[in-house]
């Protein structure tokens, strides 16, 4: 990775952004550890803007996060692996890191907010990680305490170059499988996914528009773009959305990638998110959690605002609480 020529952060410092070579290296590193998901056509999409789904909910842990976690753990030196790894996550990165660590013989500890869906907490523990539950506002501070106490290596859920590079492999697959794609819609919470996807796509196919998609109730990226600087929303605001995987604000490193490489942002209502979960289950036969359905919701709610040409929406995760899914399907 190298500093992007002529580009500086909001603080005026040169920023080292992930490059295409880093994403390509990640693709080689994670091969055999992740599913190469195939694009799925949306049967009744707009004729001028046909929709394809990138079903990352079909990954072994039910979300795209396995890509970045495997890449980050595989890149650790032996000393760091021996100390073990730690992270904080509402669930998807927690499961991804737990599995990546188990596959590489590394001990994993995960700090999760008490609001995490039980299905995600149980799955993380089943993968062998030690789990500590804390109030949402304390997740980062508890990780810092564990690093100080035990010397664990911290692998953030999004704000890390190896994590961003791993998530970027999705972008490589999209432009390979659908060269004529015009727009790619990507859910955004902490921003690792859209940062990586935009890195890969803008390097391989710079004419393709990459759009970040987020809930209106956790709209910090839209807020950041309006003000031209990173805006962090407090957890009592972001935790209003049903999309639990998108309740974190964009990271410092991911924001620099977004402001350099992402073309725009769309926000969606809570009703649109709920409707997208139902539509994915009943029309595409794909189980998506609310956060994983946000890009699809953006297409359904804002398709008229998109430029003509094929659209890909990333279905980023499918770890929905069964009771919630049942209630949404029941209407």
GROMACS .gro file of C-alpha atoms in nm, residues 153-307:
model
  155
  153UNK     CA    1  -0.382  -0.827   1.836
  154UNK     CA    2  -0.677  -0.603   1.754
  155UNK     CA    3  -0.841  -0.671   1.418
  156UNK     CA    4  -1.105  -0.400   1.373
  157UNK     CA    5  -1.435  -0.484   1.205
  158UNK     CA    6  -1.376  -0.233   0.923
  159UNK     CA    7  -1.105   0.030   0.982
  160UNK     CA    8  -0.804  -0.181   0.882
  161UNK     CA    9  -0.626  -0.206   0.544
  162UNK     CA   10  -0.623  -0.587   0.535
  163UNK     CA   11  -0.993  -0.598   0.619
  164UNK     CA   12  -1.072  -0.341   0.349
  165UNK     CA   13  -0.863  -0.532   0.094
  166UNK     CA   14  -1.042  -0.856   0.177
  167UNK     CA   15  -1.384  -0.701   0.133
  168UNK     CA   16  -1.266  -0.552  -0.196
  169UNK     CA   17  -1.254  -0.898  -0.351
  170UNK     CA   18  -1.632  -0.866  -0.393
  171UNK     CA   19  -1.570  -0.580  -0.633
  172UNK     CA   20  -1.326  -0.787  -0.837
  173UNK     CA   21  -1.586  -1.061  -0.874
  174UNK     CA   22  -1.862  -0.820  -0.976
  175UNK     CA   23  -1.671  -0.659  -1.263
  176UNK     CA   24  -1.546  -0.999  -1.378
  177UNK     CA   25  -1.892  -1.158  -1.381
  178UNK     CA   26  -2.085  -0.857  -1.517
  179UNK     CA   27  -1.849  -0.636  -1.721
  180UNK     CA   28  -2.139  -0.420  -1.840
  181UNK     CA   29  -2.244  -0.322  -1.485
  182UNK     CA   30  -2.325   0.050  -1.454
  183UNK     CA   31  -2.397   0.092  -1.082
  184UNK     CA   32  -2.303  -0.103  -0.770
  185UNK     CA   33  -2.507  -0.049  -0.452
  186UNK     CA   34  -2.324  -0.134  -0.130
  187UNK     CA   35  -2.450  -0.126   0.233
  188UNK     CA   36  -2.241   0.097   0.460
  189UNK     CA   37  -2.199   0.098   0.835
  190UNK     CA   38  -1.833   0.123   0.934
  191UNK     CA   39  -1.745   0.143   0.565
  192UNK     CA   40  -1.503  -0.145   0.513
  193UNK     CA   41  -1.719  -0.311   0.250
  194UNK     CA   42  -1.787  -0.006   0.034
  195UNK     CA   43  -1.426   0.113   0.072
  196UNK     CA   44  -1.294  -0.218  -0.056
  197UNK     CA   45  -1.552  -0.260  -0.332
  198UNK     CA   46  -1.494   0.096  -0.458
  199UNK     CA   47  -1.117   0.040  -0.455
  200UNK     CA   48  -1.144  -0.266  -0.677
  201UNK     CA   49  -1.412  -0.135  -0.911
  202UNK     CA   50  -1.265   0.211  -0.968
  203UNK     CA   51  -0.930   0.052  -1.055
  204UNK     CA   52  -1.076  -0.208  -1.292
  205UNK     CA   53  -1.378  -0.017  -1.432
  206UNK     CA   54  -1.362   0.353  -1.336
  207UNK     CA   55  -1.682   0.434  -1.529
  208UNK     CA   56  -1.894   0.225  -1.288
  209UNK     CA   57  -2.075   0.421  -1.020
  210UNK     CA   58  -2.033   0.291  -0.664
  211UNK     CA   59  -2.308   0.408  -0.429
  212UNK     CA   60  -2.309   0.366  -0.049
  213UNK     CA   61  -2.648   0.274   0.099
  214UNK     CA   62  -2.750   0.327   0.461
  215UNK     CA   63  -3.056   0.362   0.685
  216UNK     CA   64  -3.189   0.713   0.732
  217UNK     CA   65  -3.171   0.654   1.108
  218UNK     CA   66  -2.797   0.581   1.083
  219UNK     CA   67  -2.717   0.824   0.805
  220UNK     CA   68  -2.372   0.939   0.913
  221UNK     CA   69  -2.215   0.881   0.569
  222UNK     CA   70  -2.473   1.099   0.397
  223UNK     CA   71  -2.416   1.355   0.671
  224UNK     CA   72  -2.040   1.329   0.620
  225UNK     CA   73  -2.069   1.376   0.244
  226UNK     CA   74  -2.290   1.682   0.288
  227UNK     CA   75  -2.034   1.845   0.519
  228UNK     CA   76  -1.720   1.722   0.345
  229UNK     CA   77  -1.585   1.574   0.667
  230UNK     CA   78  -1.636   1.262   0.876
  231UNK     CA   79  -1.938   1.293   1.105
  232UNK     CA   80  -1.977   1.044   1.390
  233UNK     CA   81  -2.329   0.982   1.514
  234UNK     CA   82  -2.384   0.881   1.878
  235UNK     CA   83  -2.504   0.527   1.943
  236UNK     CA   84  -2.837   0.646   2.084
  237UNK     CA   85  -2.913   0.771   1.732
  238UNK     CA   86  -2.772   0.490   1.519
  239UNK     CA   87  -2.926   0.220   1.738
  240UNK     CA   88  -3.274   0.336   1.635
  241UNK     CA   89  -3.249   0.145   1.306
  242UNK     CA   90  -3.358  -0.215   1.265
  243UNK     CA   91  -3.037  -0.273   1.064
  244UNK     CA   92  -2.821  -0.384   1.358
  245UNK     CA   93  -2.513  -0.453   1.143
  246UNK     CA   94  -2.509  -0.089   1.023
  247UNK     CA   95  -2.538   0.088   1.357
  248UNK     CA   96  -2.173   0.191   1.373
  249UNK     CA   97  -2.043   0.517   1.226
  250UNK     CA   98  -1.797   0.523   0.940
  251UNK     CA   99  -1.431   0.477   1.038
  252UNK     CA  100  -1.145   0.720   0.986
  253UNK     CA  101  -0.963   0.509   0.725
  254UNK     CA  102  -1.279   0.394   0.552
  255UNK     CA  103  -1.405   0.752   0.530
  256UNK     CA  104  -1.090   0.853   0.342
  257UNK     CA  105  -1.156   0.575   0.089
  258UNK     CA  106  -1.521   0.676   0.059
  259UNK     CA  107  -1.450   1.045  -0.002
  260UNK     CA  108  -1.187   0.953  -0.263
  261UNK     CA  109  -1.364   0.671  -0.447
  262UNK     CA  110  -1.740   0.648  -0.377
  263UNK     CA  111  -1.974   0.836  -0.610
  264UNK     CA  112  -2.265   0.902  -0.376
  265UNK     CA  113  -2.491   0.779  -0.100
  266UNK     CA  114  -2.856   0.677  -0.078
  267UNK     CA  115  -3.048   0.657   0.249
  268UNK     CA  116  -3.351   0.435   0.300
  269UNK     CA  117  -3.644   0.431   0.539
  270UNK     CA  118  -3.710   0.162   0.798
  271UNK     CA  119  -4.021   0.058   0.605
  272UNK     CA  120  -3.811   0.014   0.291
  273UNK     CA  121  -3.563  -0.205   0.478
  274UNK     CA  122  -3.839  -0.426   0.615
  275UNK     CA  123  -3.998  -0.453   0.269
  276UNK     CA  124  -3.663  -0.546   0.115
  277UNK     CA  125  -3.610  -0.829   0.365
  278UNK     CA  126  -3.952  -0.968   0.269
  279UNK     CA  127  -3.894  -0.919  -0.104
  280UNK     CA  128  -3.558  -1.095  -0.094
  281UNK     CA  129  -3.709  -1.389   0.092
  282UNK     CA  130  -4.021  -1.426  -0.119
  283UNK     CA  131  -3.905  -1.314  -0.464
  284UNK     CA  132  -3.534  -1.400  -0.472
  285UNK     CA  133  -3.544  -1.688  -0.219
  286UNK     CA  134  -3.262  -1.523  -0.024
  287UNK     CA  135  -3.267  -1.476   0.353
  288UNK     CA  136  -3.121  -1.137   0.440
  289UNK     CA  137  -3.083  -0.956   0.770
  290UNK     CA  138  -3.202  -0.593   0.771
  291UNK     CA  139  -2.852  -0.450   0.719
  292UNK     CA  140  -2.791  -0.700   0.441
  293UNK     CA  141  -3.107  -0.586   0.263
  294UNK     CA  142  -3.028  -0.214   0.263
  295UNK     CA  143  -2.872  -0.203  -0.086
  296UNK     CA  144  -3.175  -0.386  -0.227
  297UNK     CA  145  -3.399  -0.143  -0.040
  298UNK     CA  146  -3.210   0.145  -0.201
  299UNK     CA  147  -3.278  -0.001  -0.546
  300UNK     CA  148  -3.647  -0.056  -0.474
  301UNK     CA  149  -3.690   0.290  -0.324
  302UNK     CA  150  -3.462   0.496  -0.551
  303UNK     CA  151  -3.425   0.307  -0.881
  304UNK     CA  152  -3.562   0.602  -1.080
  305UNK     CA  153  -3.269   0.811  -0.956
  306UNK     CA  154  -3.007   0.565  -1.083
  307UNK     CA  155  -2.843   0.600  -1.424
   0.00000   0.00000   0.00000
